[in-house]
N, CA, C and O atoms as a GROMACS GRO file, in nm:
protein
  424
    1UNK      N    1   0.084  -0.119   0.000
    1UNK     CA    2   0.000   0.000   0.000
    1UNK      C    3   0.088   0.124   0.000
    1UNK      O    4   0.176   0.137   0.085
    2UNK      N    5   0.065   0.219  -0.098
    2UNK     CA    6   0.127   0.337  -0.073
    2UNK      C    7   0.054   0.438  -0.010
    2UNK      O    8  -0.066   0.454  -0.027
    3UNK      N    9   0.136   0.517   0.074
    3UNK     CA   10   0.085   0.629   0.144
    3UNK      C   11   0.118   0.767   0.112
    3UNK      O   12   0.236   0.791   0.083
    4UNK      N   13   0.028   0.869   0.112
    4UNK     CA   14   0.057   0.978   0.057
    4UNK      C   15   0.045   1.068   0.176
    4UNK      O   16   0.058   1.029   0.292
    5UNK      N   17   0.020   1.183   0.144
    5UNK     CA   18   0.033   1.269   0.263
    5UNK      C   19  -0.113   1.364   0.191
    5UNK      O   20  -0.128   1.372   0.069
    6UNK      N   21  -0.218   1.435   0.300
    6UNK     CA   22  -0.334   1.504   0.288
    6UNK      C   23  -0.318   1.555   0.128
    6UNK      O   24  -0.388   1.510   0.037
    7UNK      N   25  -0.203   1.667   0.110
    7UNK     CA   26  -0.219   1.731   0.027
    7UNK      C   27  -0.211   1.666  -0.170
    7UNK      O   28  -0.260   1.704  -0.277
    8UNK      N   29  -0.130   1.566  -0.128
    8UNK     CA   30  -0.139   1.455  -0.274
    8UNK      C   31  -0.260   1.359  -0.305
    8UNK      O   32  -0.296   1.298  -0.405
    9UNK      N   33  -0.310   1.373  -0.163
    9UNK     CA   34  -0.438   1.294  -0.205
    9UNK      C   35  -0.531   1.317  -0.231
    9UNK      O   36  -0.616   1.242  -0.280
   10UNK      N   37  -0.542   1.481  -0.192
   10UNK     CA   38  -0.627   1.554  -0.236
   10UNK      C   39  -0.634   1.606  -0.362
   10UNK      O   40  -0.750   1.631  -0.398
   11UNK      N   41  -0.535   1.634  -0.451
   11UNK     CA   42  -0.457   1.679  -0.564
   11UNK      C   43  -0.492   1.544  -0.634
   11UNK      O   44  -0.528   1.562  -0.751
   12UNK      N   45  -0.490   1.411  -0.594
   12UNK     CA   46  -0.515   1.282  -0.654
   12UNK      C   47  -0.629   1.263  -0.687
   12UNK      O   48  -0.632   1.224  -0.803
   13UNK      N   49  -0.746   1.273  -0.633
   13UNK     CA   50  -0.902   1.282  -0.601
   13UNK      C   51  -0.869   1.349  -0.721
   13UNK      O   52  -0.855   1.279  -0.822
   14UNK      N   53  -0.842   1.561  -0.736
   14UNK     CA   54  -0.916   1.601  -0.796
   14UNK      C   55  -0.863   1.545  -0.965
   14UNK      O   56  -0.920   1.563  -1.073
   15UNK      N   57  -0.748   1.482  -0.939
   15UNK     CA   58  -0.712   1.422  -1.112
   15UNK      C   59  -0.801   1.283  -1.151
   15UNK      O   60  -0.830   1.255  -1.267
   16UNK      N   61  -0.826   1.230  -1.076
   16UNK     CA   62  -0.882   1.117  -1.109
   16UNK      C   63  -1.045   1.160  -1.106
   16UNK      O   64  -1.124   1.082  -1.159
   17UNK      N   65  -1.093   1.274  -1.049
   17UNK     CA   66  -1.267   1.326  -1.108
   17UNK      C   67  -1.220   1.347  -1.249
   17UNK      O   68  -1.242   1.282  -1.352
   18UNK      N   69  -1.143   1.466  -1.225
   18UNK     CA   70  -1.111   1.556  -1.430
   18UNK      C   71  -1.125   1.435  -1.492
   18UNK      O   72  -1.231   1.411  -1.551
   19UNK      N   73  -1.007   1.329  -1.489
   19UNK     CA   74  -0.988   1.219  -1.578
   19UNK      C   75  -1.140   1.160  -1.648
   19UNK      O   76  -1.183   1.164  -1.763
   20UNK      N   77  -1.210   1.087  -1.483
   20UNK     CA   78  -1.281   1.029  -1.509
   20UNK      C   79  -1.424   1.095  -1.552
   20UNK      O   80  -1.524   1.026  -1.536
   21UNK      N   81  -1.433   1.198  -1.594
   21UNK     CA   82  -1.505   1.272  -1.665
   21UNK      C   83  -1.499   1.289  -1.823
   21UNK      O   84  -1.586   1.290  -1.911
   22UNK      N   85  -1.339   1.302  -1.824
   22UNK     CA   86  -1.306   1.353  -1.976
   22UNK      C   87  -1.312   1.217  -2.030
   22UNK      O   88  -1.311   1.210  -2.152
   23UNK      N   89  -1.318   1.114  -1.968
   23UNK     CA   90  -1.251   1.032  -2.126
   23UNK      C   91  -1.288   0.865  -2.023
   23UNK      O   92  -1.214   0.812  -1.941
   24UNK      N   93  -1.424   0.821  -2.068
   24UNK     CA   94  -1.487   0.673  -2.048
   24UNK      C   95  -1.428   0.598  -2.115
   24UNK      O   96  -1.481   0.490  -2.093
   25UNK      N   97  -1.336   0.581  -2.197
   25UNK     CA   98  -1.264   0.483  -2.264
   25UNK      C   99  -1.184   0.415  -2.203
   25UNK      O  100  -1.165   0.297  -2.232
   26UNK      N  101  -1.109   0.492  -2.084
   26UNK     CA  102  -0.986   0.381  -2.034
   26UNK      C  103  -1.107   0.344  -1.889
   26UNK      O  104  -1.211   0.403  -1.862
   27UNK      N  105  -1.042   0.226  -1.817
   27UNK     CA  106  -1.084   0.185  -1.700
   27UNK      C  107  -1.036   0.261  -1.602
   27UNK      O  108  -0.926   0.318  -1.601
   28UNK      N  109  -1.153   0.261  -1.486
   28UNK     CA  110  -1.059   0.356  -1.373
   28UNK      C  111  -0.925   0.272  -1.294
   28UNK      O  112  -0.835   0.327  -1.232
   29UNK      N  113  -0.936   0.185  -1.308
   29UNK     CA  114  -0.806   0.107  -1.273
   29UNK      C  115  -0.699   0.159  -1.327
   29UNK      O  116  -0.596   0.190  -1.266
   30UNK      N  117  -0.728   0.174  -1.490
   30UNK     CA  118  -0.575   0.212  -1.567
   30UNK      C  119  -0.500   0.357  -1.563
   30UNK      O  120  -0.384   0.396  -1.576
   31UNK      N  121  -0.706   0.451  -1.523
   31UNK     CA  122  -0.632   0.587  -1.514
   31UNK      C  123  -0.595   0.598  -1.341
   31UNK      O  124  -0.518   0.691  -1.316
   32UNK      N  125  -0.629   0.537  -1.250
   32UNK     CA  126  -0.539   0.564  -1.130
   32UNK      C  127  -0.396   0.514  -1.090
   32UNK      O  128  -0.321   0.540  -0.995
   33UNK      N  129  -0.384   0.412  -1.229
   33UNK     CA  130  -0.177   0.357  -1.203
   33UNK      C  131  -0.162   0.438  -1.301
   33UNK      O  132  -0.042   0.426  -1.322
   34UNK      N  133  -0.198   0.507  -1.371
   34UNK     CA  134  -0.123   0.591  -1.500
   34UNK      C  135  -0.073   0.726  -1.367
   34UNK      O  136   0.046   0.755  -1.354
   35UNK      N  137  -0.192   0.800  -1.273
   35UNK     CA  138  -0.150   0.859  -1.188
   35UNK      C  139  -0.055   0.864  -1.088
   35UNK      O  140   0.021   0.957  -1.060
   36UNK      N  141  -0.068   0.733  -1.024
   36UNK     CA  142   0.021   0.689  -0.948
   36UNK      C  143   0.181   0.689  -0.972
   36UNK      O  144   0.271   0.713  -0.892
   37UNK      N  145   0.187   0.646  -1.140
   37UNK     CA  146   0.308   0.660  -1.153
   37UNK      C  147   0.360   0.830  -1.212
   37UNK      O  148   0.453   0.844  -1.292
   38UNK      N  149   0.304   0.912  -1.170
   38UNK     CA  150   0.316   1.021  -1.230
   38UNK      C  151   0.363   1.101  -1.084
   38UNK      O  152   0.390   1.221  -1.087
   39UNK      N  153   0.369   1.008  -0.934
   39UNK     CA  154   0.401   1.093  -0.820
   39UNK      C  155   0.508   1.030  -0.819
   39UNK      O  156   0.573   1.075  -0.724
   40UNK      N  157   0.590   0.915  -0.892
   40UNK     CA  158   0.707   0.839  -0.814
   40UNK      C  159   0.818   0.924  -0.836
   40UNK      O  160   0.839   0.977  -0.946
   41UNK      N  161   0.895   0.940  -0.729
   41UNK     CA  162   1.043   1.037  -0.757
   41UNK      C  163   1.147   0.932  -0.833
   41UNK      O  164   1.169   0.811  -0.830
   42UNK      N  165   1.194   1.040  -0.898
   42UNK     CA  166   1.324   0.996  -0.980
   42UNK      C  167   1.417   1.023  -0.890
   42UNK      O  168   1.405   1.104  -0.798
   43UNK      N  169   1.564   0.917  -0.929
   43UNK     CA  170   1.690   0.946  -0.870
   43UNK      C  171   1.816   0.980  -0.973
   43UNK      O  172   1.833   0.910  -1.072
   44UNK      N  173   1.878   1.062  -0.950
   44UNK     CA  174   1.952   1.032  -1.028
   44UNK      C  175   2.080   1.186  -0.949
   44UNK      O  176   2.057   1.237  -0.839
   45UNK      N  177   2.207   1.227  -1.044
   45UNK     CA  178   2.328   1.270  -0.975
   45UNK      C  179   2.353   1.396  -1.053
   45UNK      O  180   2.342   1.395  -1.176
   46UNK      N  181   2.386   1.504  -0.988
   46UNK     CA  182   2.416   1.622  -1.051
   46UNK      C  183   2.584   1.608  -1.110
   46UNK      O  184   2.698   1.582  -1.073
   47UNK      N  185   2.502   1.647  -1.229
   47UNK     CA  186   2.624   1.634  -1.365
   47UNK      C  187   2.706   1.729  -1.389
   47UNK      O  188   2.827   1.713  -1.401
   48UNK      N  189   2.610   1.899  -1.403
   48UNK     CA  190   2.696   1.983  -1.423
   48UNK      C  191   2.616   2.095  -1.367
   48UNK      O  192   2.493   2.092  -1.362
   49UNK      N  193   2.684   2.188  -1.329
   49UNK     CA  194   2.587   2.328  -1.249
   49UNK      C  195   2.699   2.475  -1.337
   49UNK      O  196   2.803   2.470  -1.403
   50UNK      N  197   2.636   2.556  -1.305
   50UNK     CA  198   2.707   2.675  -1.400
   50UNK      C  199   2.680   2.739  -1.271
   50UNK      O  200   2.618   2.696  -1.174
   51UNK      N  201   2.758   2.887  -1.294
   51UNK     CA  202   2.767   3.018  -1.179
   51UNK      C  203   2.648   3.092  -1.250
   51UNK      O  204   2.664   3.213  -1.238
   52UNK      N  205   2.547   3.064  -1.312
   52UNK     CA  206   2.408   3.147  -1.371
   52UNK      C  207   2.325   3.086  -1.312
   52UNK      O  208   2.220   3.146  -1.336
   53UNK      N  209   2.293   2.962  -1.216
   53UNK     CA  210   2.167   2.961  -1.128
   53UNK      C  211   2.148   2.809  -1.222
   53UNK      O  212   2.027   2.794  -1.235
   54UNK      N  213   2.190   2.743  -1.261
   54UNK     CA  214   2.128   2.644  -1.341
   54UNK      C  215   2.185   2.531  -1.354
   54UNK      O  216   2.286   2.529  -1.284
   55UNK      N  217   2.162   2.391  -1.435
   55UNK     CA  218   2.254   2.293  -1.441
   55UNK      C  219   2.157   2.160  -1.489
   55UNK      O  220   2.040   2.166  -1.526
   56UNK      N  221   2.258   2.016  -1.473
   56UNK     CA  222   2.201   1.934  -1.535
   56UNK      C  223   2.233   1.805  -1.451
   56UNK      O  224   2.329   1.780  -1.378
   57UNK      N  225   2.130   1.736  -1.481
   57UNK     CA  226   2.100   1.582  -1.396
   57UNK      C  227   2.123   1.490  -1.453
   57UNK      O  228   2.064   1.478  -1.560
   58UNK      N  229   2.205   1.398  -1.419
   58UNK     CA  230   2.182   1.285  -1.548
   58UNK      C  231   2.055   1.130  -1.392
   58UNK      O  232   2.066   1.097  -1.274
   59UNK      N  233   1.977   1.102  -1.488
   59UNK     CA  234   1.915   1.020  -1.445
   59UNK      C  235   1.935   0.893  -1.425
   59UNK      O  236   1.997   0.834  -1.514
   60UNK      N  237   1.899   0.829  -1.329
   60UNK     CA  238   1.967   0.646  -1.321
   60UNK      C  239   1.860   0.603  -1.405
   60UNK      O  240   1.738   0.610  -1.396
   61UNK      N  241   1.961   0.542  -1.513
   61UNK     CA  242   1.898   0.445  -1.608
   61UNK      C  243   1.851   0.536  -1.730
   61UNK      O  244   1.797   0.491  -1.831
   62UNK      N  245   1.882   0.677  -1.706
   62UNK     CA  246   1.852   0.761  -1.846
   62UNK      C  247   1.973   0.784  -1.942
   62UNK      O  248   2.079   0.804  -1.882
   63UNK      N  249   1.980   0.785  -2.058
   63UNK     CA  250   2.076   0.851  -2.089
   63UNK      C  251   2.106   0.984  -2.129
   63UNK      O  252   2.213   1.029  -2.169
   64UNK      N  253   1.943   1.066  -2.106
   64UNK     CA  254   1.976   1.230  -2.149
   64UNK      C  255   1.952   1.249  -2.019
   64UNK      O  256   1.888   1.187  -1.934
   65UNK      N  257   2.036   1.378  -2.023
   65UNK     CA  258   2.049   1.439  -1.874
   65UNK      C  259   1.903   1.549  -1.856
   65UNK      O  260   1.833   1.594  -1.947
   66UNK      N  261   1.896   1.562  -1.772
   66UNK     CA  262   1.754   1.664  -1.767
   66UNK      C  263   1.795   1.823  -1.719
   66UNK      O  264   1.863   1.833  -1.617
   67UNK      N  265   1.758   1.935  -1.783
   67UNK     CA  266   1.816   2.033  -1.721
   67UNK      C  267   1.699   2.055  -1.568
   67UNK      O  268   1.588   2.008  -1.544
   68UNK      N  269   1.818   2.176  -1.468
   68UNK     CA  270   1.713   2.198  -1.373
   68UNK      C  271   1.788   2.353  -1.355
   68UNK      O  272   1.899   2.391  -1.390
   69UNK      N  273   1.690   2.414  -1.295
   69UNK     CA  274   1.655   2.537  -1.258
   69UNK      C  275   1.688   2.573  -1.106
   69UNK      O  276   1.636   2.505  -1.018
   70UNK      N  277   1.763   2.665  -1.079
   70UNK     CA  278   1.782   2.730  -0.928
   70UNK      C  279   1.650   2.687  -0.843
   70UNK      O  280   1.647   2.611  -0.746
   71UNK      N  281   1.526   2.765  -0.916
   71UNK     CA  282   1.363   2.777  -0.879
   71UNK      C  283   1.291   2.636  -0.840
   71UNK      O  284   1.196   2.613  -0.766
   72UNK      N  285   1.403   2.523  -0.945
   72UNK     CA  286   1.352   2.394  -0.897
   72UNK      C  287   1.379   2.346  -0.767
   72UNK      O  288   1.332   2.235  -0.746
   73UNK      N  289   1.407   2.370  -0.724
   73UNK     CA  290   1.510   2.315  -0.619
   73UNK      C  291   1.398   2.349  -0.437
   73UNK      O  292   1.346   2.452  -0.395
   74UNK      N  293   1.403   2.227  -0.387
   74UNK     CA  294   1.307   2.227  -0.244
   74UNK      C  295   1.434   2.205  -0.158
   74UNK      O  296   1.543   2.161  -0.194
   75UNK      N  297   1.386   2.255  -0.018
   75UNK     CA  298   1.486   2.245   0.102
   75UNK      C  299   1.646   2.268   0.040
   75UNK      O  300   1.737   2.211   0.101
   76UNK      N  301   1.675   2.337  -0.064
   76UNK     CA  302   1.838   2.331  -0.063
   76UNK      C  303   1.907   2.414  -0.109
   76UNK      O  304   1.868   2.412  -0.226
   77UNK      N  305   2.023   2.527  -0.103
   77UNK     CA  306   2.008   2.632  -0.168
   77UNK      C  307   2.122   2.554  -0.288
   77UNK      O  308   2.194   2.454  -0.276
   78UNK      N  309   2.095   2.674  -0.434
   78UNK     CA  310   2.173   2.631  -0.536
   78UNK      C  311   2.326   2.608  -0.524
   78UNK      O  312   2.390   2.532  -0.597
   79UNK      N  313   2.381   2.690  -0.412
   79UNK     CA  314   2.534   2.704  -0.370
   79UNK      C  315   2.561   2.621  -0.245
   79UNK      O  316   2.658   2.601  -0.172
   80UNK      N  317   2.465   2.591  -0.249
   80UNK     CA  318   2.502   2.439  -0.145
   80UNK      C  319   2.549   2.285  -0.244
   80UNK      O  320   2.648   2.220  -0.210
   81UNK      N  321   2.479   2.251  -0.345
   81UNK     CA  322   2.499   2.152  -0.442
   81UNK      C  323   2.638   2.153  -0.468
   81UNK      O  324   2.713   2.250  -0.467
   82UNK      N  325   2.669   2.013  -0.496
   82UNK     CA  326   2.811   1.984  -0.601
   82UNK      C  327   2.751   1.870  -0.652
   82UNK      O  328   2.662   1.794  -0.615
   83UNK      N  329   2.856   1.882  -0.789
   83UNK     CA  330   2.886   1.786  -0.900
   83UNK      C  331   2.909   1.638  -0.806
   83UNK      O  332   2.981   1.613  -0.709
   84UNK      N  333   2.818   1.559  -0.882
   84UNK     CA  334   2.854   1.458  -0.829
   84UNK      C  335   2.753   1.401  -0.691
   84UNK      O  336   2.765   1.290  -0.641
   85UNK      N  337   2.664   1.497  -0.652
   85UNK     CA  338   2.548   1.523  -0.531
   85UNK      C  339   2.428   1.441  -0.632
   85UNK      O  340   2.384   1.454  -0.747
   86UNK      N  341   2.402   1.334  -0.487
   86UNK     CA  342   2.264   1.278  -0.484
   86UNK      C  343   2.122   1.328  -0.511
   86UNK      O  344   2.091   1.421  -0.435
   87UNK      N  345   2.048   1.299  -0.580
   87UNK     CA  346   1.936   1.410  -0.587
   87UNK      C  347   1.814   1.305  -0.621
   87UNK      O  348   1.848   1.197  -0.668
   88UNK      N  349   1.647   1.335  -0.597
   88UNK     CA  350   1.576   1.298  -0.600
   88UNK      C  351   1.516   1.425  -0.709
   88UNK      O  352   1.581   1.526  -0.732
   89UNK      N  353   1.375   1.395  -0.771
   89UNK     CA  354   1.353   1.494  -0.824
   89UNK      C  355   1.234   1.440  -0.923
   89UNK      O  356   1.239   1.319  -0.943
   90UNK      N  357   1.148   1.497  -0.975
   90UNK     CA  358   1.006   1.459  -1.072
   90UNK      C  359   1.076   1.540  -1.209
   90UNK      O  360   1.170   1.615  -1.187
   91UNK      N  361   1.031   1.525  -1.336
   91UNK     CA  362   1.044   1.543  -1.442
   91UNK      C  363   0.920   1.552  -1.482
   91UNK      O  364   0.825   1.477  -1.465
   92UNK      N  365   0.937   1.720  -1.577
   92UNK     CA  366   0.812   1.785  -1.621
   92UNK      C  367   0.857   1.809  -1.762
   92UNK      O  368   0.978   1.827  -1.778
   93UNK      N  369   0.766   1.812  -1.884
   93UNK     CA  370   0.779   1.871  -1.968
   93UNK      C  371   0.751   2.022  -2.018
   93UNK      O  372   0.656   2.089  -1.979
   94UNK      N  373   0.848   2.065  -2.109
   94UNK     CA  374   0.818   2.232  -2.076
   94UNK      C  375   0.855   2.227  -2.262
   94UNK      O  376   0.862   2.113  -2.309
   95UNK      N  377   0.879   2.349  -2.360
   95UNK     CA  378   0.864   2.418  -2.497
   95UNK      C  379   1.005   2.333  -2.535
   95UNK      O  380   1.016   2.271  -2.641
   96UNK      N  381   1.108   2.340  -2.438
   96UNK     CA  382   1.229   2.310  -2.524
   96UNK      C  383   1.311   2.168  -2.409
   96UNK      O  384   1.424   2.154  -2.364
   97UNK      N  385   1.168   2.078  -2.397
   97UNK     CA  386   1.235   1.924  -2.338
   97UNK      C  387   1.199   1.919  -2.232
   97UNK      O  388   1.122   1.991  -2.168
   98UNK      N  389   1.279   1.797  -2.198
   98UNK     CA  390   1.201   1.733  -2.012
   98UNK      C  391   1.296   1.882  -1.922
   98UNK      O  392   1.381   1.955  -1.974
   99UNK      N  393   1.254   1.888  -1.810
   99UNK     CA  394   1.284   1.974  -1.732
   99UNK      C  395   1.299   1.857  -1.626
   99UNK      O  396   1.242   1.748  -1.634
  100UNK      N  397   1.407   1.909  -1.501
  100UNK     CA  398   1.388   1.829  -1.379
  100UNK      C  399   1.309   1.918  -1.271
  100UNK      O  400   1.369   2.022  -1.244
  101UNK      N  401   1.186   1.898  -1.203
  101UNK     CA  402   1.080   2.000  -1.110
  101UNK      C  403   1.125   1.941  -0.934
  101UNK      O  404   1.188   1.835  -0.938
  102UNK      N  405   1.112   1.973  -0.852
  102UNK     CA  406   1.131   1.962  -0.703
  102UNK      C  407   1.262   1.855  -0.693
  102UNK      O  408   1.266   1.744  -0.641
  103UNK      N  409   1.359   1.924  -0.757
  103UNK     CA  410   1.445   1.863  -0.651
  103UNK      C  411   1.509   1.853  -0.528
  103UNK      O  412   1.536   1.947  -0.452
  104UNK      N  413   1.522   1.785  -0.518
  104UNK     CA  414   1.569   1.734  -0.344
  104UNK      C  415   1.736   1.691  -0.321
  104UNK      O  416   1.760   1.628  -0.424
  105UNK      N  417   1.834   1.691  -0.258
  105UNK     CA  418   1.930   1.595  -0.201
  105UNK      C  419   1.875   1.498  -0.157
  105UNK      O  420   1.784   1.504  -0.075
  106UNK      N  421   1.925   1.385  -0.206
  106UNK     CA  422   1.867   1.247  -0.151
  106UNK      C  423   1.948   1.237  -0.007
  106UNK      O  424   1.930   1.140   0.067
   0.00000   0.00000   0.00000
């Protein structure tokens, strides 16, 4: 059983009403693991960081690295990180590729 915390489950509810409104074709079974896997954190290791606020992830088991953003970043400041630092983190799509969103130090 996985456990979430108030605010994801609430955020979960309201994706799985939208879903199951827009579109009777899939089963609700398929659209609540399509969700489910849309909260699992990624792991993966900071690759490269620049002195402009920014940098790149390479993912375990990916082979393109994901860029991330100063702004992405939860509990950690950007000048705290090094090359080579553990990181947890979700992947969003944005105009120009995957983005890495809330990352964390693992």
């Amino acid at each position: 059983m996985i456990k979430f915390d108030s605010s994801i489950f609430i955020c979960y509810n309201a994706l799985a009403n939208y879903y199951s409104k827009k579109s009777s074709r899939f089963s609700k079974k398929y659209r609540i693991a399509t969700l489910l896997i849309s909260f699992e954190l990624m792991k993966g290791v900071i690759k490269k960081l620049t002195d402009k606020g920014f940098g790149f992830i390479a993912p375990e088991g990916e082979e393109k690295d994901l860029f991330f953003h100063s702004n992405a970043l939860v509990d950690v400041q950007f000048n705290e990180l090094r090359e080579g630092d553990a990181v947890t983190f979700e992947s969003e799509r944005s105009p120009k590729g995957m983005n890495a969103v809330n990352v964390r130090r693992a």
